Tab-separated table of C-alpha atoms and ligand atoms in Angstrom:
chain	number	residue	atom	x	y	z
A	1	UNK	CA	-21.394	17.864	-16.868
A	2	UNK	CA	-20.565	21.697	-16.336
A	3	UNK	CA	-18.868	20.410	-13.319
A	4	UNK	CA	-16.257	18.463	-15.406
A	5	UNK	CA	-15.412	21.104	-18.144
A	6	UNK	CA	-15.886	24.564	-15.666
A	7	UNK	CA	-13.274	23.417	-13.251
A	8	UNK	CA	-11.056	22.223	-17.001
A	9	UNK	CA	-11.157	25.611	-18.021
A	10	UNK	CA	-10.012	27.070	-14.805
A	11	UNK	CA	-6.956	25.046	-14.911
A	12	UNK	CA	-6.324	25.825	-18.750
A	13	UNK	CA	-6.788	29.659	-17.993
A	14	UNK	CA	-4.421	29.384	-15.116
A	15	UNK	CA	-1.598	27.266	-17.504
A	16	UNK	CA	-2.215	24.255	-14.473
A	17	UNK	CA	-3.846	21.847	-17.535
A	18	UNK	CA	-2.352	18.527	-17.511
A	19	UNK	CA	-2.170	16.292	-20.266
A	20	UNK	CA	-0.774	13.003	-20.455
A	21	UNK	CA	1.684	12.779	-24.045
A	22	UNK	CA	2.676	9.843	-25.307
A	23	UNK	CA	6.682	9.238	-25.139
A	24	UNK	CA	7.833	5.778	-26.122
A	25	UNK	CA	11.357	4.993	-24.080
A	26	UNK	CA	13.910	4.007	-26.670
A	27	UNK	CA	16.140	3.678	-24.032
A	28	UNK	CA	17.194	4.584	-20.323
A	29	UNK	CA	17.879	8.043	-21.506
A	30	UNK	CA	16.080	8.524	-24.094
A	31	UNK	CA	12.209	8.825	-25.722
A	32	UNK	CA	10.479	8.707	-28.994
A	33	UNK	CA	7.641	11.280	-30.116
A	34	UNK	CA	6.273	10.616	-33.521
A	35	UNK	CA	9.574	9.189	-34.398
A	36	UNK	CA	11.528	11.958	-33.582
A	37	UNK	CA	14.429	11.038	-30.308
A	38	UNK	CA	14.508	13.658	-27.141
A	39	UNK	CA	16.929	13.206	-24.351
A	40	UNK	CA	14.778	12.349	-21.418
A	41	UNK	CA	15.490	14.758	-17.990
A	42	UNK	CA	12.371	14.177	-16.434
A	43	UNK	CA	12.557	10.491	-15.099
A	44	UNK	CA	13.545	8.894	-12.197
A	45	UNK	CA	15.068	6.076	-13.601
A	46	UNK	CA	18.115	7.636	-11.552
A	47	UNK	CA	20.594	4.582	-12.319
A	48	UNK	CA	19.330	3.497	-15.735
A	49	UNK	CA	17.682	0.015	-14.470
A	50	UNK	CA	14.974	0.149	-16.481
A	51	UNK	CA	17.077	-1.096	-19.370
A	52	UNK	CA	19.791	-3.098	-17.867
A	53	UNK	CA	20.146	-6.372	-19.516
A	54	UNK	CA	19.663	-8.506	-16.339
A	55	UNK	CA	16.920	-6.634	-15.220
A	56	UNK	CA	15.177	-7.148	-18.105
A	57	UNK	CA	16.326	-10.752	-18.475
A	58	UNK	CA	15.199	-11.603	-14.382
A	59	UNK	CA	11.543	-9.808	-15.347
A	60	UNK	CA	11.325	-12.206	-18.823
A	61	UNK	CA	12.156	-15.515	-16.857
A	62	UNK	CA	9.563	-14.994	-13.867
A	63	UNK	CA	6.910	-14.295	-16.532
A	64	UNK	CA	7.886	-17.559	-18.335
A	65	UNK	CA	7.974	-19.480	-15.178
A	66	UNK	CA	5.246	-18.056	-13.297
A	67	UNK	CA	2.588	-15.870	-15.880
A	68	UNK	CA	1.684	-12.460	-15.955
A	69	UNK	CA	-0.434	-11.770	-12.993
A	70	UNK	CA	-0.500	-12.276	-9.168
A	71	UNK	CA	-3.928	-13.198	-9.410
A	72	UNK	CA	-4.742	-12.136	-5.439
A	73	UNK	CA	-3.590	-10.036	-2.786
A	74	UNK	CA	-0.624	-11.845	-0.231
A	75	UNK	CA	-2.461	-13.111	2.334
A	76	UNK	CA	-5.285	-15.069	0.529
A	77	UNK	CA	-3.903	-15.732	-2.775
A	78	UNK	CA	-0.370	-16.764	-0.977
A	79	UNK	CA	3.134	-15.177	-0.917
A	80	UNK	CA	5.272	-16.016	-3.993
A	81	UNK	CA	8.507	-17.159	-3.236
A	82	UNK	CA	10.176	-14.276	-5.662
A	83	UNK	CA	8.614	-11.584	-2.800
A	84	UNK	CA	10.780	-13.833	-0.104
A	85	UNK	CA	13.801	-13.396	-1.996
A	86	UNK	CA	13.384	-9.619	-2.536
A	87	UNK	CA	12.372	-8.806	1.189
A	88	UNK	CA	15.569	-10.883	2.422
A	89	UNK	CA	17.598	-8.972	0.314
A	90	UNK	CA	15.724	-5.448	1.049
A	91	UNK	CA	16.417	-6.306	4.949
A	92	UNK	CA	20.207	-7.411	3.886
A	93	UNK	CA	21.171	-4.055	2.162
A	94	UNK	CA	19.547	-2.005	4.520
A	95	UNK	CA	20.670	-3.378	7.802
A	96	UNK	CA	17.260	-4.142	9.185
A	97	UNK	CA	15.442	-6.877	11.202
A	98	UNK	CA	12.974	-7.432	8.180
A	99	UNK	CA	11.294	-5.545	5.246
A	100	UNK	CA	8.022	-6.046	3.333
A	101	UNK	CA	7.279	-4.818	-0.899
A	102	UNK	CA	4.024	-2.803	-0.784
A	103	UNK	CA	2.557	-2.108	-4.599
A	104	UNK	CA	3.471	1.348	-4.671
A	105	UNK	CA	5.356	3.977	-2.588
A	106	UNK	CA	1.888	5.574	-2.615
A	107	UNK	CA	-0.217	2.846	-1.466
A	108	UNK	CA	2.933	2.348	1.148
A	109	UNK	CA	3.086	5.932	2.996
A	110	UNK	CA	-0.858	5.914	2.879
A	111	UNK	CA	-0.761	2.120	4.653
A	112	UNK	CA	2.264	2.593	6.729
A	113	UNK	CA	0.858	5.881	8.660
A	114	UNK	CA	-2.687	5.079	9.012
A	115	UNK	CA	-2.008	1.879	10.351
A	116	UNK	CA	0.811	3.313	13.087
A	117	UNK	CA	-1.032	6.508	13.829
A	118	UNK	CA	-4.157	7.305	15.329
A	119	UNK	CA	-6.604	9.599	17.073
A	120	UNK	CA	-4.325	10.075	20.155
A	121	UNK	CA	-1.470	10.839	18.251
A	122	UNK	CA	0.713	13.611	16.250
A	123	UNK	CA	2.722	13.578	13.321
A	124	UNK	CA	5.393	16.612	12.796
A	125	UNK	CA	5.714	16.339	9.259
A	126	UNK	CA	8.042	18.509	6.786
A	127	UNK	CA	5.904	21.412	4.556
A	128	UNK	CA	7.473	19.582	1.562
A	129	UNK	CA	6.650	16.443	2.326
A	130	UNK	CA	5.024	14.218	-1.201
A	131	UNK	CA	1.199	14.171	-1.077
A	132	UNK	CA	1.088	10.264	-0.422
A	133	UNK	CA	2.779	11.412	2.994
A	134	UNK	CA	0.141	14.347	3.384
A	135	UNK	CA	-2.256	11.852	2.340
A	136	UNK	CA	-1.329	8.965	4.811
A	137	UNK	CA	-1.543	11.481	7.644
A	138	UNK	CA	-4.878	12.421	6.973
A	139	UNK	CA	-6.312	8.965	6.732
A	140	UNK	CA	-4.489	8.073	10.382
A	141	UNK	CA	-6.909	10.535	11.875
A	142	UNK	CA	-3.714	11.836	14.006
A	143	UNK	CA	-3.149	15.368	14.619
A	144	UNK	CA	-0.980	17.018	12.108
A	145	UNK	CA	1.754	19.465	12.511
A	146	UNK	CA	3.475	20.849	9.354
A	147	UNK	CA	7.070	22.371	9.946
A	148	UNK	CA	8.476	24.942	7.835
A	149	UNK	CA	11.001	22.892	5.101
A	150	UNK	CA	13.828	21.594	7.320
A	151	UNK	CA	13.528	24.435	9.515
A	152	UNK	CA	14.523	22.418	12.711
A	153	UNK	CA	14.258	25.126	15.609
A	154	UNK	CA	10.545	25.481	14.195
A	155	UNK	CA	10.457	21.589	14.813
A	156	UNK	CA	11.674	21.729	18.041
A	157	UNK	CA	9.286	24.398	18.921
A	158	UNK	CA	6.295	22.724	17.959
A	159	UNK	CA	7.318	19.437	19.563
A	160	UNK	CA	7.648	21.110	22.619
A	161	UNK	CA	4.213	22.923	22.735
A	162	UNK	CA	2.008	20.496	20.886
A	163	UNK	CA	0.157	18.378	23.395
A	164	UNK	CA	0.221	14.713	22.318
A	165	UNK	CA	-1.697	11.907	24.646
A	166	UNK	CA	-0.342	9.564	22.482
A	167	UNK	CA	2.737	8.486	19.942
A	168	UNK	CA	4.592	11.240	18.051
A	169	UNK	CA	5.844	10.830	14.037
A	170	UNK	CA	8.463	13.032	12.848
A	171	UNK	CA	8.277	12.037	9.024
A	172	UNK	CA	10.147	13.475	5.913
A	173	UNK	CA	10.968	13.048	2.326
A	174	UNK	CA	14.647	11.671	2.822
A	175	UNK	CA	15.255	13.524	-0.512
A	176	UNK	CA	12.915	15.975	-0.851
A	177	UNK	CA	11.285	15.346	-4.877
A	178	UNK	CA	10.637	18.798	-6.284
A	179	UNK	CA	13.414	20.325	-4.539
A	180	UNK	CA	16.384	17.546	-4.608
A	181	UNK	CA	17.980	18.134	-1.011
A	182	UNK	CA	18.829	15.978	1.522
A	183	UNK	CA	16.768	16.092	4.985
A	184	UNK	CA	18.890	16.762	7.917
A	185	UNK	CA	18.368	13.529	9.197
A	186	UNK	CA	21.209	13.552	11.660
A	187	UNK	CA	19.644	16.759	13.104
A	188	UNK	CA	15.800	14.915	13.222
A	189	UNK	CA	17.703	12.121	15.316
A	190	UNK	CA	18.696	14.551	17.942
A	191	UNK	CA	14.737	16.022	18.568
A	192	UNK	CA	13.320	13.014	18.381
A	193	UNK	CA	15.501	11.265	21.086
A	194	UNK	CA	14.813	14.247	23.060
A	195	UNK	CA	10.899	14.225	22.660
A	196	UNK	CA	10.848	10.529	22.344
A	197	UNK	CA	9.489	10.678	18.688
A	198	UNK	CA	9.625	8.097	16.110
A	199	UNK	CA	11.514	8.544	12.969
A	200	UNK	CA	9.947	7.593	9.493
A	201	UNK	CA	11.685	8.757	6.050
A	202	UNK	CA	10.900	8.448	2.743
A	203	UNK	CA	13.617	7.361	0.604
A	204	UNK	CA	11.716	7.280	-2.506
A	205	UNK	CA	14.496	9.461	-4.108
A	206	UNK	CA	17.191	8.225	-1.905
A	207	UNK	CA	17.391	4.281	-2.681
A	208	UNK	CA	19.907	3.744	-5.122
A	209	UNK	CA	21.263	7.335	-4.586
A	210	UNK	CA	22.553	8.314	-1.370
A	211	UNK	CA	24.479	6.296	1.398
A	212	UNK	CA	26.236	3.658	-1.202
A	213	UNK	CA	22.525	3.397	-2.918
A	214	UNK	CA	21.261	2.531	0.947
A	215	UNK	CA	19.587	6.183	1.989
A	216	UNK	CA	19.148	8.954	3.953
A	217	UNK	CA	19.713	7.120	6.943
A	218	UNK	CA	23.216	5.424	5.888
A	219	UNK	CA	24.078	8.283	4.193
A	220	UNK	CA	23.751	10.159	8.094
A	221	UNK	CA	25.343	7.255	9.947
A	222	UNK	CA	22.194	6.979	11.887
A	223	UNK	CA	20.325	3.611	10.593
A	224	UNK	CA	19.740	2.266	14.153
A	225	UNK	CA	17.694	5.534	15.335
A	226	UNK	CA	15.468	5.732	12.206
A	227	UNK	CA	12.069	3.279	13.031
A	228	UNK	CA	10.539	3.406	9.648
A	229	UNK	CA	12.684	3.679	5.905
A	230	UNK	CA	10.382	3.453	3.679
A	231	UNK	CA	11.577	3.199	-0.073
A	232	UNK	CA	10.357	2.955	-3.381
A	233	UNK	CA	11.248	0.002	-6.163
A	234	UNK	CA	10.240	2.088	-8.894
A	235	UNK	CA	12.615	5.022	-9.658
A	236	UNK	CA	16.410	3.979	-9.189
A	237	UNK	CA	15.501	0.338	-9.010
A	238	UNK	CA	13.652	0.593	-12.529
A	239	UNK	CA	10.657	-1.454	-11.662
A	240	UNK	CA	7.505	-0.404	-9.786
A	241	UNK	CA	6.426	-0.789	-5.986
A	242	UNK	CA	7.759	-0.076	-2.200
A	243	UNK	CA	9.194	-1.655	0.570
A	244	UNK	CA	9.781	-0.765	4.313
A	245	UNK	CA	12.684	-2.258	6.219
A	246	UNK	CA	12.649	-2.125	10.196
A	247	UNK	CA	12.180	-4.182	13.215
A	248	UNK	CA	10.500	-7.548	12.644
A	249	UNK	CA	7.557	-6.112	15.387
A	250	UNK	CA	7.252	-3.461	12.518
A	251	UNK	CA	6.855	-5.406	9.339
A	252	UNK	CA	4.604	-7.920	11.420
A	253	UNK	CA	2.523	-5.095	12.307
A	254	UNK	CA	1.927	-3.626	8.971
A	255	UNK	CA	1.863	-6.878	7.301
A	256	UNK	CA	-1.548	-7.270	10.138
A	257	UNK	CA	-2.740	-3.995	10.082
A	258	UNK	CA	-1.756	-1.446	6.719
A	259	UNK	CA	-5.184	-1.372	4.592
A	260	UNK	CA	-3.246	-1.378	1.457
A	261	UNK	CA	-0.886	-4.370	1.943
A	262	UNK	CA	-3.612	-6.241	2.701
A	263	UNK	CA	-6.267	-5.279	0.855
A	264	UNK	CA	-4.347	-5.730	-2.976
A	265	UNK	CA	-3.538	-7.671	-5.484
A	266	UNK	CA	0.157	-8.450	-5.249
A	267	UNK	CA	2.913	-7.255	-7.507
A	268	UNK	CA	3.414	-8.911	-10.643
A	269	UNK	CA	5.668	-11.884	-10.640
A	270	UNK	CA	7.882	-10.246	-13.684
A	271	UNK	CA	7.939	-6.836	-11.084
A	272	UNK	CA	9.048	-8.087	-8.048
A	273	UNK	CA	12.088	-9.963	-10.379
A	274	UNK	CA	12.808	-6.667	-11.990
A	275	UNK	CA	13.165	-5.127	-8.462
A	276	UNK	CA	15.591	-7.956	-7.130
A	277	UNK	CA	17.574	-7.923	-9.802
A	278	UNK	CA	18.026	-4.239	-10.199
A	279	UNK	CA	18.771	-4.292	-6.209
A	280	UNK	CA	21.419	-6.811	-6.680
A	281	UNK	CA	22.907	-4.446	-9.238
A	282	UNK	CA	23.283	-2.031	-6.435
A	283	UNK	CA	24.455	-3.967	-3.767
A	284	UNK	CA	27.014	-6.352	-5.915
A	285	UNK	CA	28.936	-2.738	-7.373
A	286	UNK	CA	28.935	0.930	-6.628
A	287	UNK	CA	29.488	2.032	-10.293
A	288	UNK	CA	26.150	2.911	-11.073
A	289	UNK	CA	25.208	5.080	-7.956
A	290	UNK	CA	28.915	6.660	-7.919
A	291	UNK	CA	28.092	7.608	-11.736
A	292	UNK	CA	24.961	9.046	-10.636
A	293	UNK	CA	26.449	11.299	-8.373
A	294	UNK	CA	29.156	12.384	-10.883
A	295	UNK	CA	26.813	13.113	-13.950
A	296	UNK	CA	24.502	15.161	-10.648
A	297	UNK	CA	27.587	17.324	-10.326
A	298	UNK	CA	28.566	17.763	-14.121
A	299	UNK	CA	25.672	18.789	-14.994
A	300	UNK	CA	25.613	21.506	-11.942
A	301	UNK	CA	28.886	22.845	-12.891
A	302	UNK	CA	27.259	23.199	-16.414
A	303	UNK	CA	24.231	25.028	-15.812
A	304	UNK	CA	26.146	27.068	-13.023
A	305	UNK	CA	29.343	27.831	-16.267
A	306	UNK	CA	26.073	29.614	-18.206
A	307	UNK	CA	25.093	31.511	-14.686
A	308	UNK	CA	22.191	29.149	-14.182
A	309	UNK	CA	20.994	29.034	-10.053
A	310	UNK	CA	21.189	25.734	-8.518
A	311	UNK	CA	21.017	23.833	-5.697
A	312	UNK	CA	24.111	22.213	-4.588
A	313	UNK	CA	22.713	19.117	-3.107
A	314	UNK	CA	24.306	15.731	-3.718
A	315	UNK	CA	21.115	14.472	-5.729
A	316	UNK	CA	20.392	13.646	-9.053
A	317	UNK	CA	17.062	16.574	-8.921
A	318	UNK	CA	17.895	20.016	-10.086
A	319	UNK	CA	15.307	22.709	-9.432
A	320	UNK	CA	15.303	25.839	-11.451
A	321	UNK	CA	12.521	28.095	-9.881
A	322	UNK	CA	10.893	30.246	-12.632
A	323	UNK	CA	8.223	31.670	-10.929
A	324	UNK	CA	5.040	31.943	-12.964
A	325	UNK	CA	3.490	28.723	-13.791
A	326	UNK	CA	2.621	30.000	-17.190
A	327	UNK	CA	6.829	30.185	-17.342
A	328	UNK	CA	7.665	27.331	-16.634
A	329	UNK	CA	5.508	25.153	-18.992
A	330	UNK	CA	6.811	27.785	-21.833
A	331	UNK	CA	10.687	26.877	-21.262
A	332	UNK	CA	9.693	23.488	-21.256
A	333	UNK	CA	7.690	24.103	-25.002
A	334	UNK	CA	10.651	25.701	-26.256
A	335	UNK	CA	13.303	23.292	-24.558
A	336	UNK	CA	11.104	20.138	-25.529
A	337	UNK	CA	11.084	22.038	-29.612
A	338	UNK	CA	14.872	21.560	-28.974
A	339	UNK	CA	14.548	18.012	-28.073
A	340	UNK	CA	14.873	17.667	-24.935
A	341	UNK	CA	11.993	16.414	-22.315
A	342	UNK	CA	12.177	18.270	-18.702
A	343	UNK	CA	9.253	18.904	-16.085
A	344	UNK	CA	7.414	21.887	-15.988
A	345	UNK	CA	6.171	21.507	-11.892
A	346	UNK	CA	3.391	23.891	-10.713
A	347	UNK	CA	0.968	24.108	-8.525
A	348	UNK	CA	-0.515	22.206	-6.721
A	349	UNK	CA	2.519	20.352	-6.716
A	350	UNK	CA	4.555	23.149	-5.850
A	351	UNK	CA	3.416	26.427	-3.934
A	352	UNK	CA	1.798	29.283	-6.083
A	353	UNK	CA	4.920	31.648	-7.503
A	354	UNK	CA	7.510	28.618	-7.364
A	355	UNK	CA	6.513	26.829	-10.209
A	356	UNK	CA	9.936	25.632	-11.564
A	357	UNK	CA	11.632	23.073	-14.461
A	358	UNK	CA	12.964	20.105	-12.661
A	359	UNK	CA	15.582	18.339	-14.849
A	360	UNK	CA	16.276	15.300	-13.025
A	361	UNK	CA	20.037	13.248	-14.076
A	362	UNK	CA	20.823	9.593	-14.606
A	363	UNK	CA	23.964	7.461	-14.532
A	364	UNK	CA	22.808	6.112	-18.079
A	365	UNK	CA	23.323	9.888	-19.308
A	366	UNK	CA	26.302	11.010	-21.546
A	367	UNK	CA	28.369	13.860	-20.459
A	368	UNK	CA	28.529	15.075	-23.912
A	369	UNK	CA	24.692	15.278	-24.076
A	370	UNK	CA	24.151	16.896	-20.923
A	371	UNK	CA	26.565	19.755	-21.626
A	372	UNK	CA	24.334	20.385	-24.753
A	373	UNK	CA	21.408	20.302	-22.971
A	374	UNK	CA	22.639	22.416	-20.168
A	375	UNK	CA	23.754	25.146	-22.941
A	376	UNK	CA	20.151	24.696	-24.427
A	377	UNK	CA	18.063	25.376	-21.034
A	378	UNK	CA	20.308	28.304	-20.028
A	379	UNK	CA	19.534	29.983	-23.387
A	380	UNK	CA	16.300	28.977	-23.209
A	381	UNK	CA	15.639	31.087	-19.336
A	382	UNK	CA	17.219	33.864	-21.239
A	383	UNK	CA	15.715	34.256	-23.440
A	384	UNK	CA	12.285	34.315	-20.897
A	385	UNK	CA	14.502	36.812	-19.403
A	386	UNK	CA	15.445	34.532	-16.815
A	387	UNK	CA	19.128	34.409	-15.334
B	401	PLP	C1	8.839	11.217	-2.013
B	401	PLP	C2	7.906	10.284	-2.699
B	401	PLP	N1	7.219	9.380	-1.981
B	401	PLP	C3	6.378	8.511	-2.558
B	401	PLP	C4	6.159	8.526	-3.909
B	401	PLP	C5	5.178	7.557	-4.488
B	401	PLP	O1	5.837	6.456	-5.005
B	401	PLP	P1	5.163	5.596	-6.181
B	401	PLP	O2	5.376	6.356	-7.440
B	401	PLP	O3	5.889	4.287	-6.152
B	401	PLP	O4	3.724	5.476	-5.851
B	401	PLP	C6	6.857	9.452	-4.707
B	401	PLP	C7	6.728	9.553	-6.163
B	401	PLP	O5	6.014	9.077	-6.912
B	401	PLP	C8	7.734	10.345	-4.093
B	401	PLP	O6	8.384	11.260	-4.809
């Protein structure tokens, strides 16, 4: 048992101890702790879905029409006709051939690259890349290259000088999660046509948010040169899972040959509602994500009013690099005392010495409370004699 506790006590001593706490959402913005309310920054229920009425009404109906519980994974237990309507639509509002709902963006970037990359081949993927991505990669058995963040002479470079027998993989995070900027996807297209590379991005943190709610790639222009968008259903679209739109040879082969597709129980009936419904949101009005990007840039201009660094990227994740890890997760005490709920990010997630608060915004946010906030964390670095 010494194994268990020794390696707990390291990560105390080193202020890397996770814990999970027990916030019940009062509402798309908001959490209760023992009663008391704290604005929620920390989610990535970007456009507020989680609570919209006919989100919630969609997720009701499917559980009194259908039960609780898929009861089997797709291909033996059968495809329910609520994952036919949600795929159409996925393929509709992205401009693809096809698409097809893993369970999780997880269980999608570990199915999607071990079943399209093997022995013979190399991924080039981004140092900053999430760990399902890092993870996915080293289940493929490919060679892996890691570029220096966005850095795309490096990427050229190594393209250029790293032997590859067969397929290459340029993958990112469209927008990147502990950092909140955009991949220079437009960029990625150029190298790739050049080295004849395939394109797959990650628009976990992109649905709903950039390119009208449609991505990184529609936010570039460059849809058509992109082979795989993957995308999650569980942060902007308020419900839980993943889907990947491409070519109808694509979805066909994953639907054959990605480990977790096939090998899990499908999404809950009430889930893949939630999902639809929450996508039709998007694609029926542009409120929501236009919102989003408003309350992104308000609350910029009010950190940045109390001299507050950050980045300028047109995504609803602010970074505010601290430094120590120790730091970070005392802000985010003395900011959560205040009543407010941000993310103290360390390592492993982030590298050693860049352990930072990520406040992430929502179009379900009040201007009024986020200029409190903002006042509130800016006092709150200074007083950890932080600028
Ligand atoms: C960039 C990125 N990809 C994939 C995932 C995994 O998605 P999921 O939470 O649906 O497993 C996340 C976050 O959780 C993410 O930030």
């Amino acid at each position: 048992m010494n194994f268990f506790t020794e390696y707990i006590d390291e990560m105390k001593s080193k202020g890397l101890y996770r814990q999970n706490q027990v916030y019940q959402p009062i509402s798309a913005s908001h959490v209760a702790i023992d009663g008391r309310e704290y604005l929620m920054l920390a989610s990535n229920n970007y456009l507020g879905l989680t609570h919209n009425d006919k989100v919630k009404a969609a997720a009701i109906e499917a559980i009194e029409r259908y039960g609780t519980g898929a009861g089997g994974a797709r291909l033996t237990t059968g495809t329910h006709p609520l994952y036919e309507a949600l795929e159409r639509d996925i393929a509709v509002f992205k401009g693809t051939e096809a698409a097809v709902a893993f369970n999780t963006g997880y269980m999608a970037n570990l199915g999607i690259i071990s079943a399209v990359m093997g022995k013979e081949d190399v991924i080039f993927s981004d140092e900053l890349n999430h760990a399902s991505i890092i993870d996915g990669g080293r289940l493929s058995g490919a060679t892996r290259v890691i570029f220096p963040h966005s850095d795309m002479a490096k990427l050229e470079e190594l393209i250029k000088n790293t032997p590859c027998k067969g397929k290459r993989m340029i993958v990112v995070d469209g927008v990147f999660s502990m950092d909140g900027d955009i991949a220079p996807l437009d960029k990625i297209v150029k190298i790739a046509k050049e080295y004849q590379a395939m394109i797959m991005v990650d628009d976990a943190h992109a649905t709903g948010v950039l390119g009208r709610g449609r991505g990184t790639a529609a936010h570039f222009g460059v849809e058509d040169e992109v082979t795989i968008q993957m995308g999650t259903l569980s942060k902007a679209l308020g419900a839980e899972g993943a889907y990947v739109a491409g070519k109808k040879e694509l979805i066909d082969f994953l639907i054959n040959k990605a480990r977790s597709y096939i090998f899990s129980t499908a999404l809950a009936p009430a889930t893949i509602a939630a999902a639809h419904a929450a996508l039709k949101e998007v694609m029926n009005s542009s409120a929501l994500v236009e919102r989003l990007a408003e309350n992104g840039q308000f609350m910029r201009d009010e950190l940045m009013k109390y001299g507050v660094n950050v980045n300028q990227a047109e995504t609803p994740i602010i970074p505010i690099i601290v430094g120590s890890a120790q730091k970070a997760t005392s802000i985010a005490n003395t900011l959560n005392e205040q009543g407010i709920i941000l993310s103290a990010i360390r390592p492993p997630t982030v590298p050693v010495g860049e352990s930072r608060l990520r406040l992430t915004v929502s179009a379900a946010h009040d201007k009024k409370e986020l200029a409190k906030a903002a006042k509130k964390i800016a006092k709150a670095l200074q007083d950890e004699g932080m600028e």
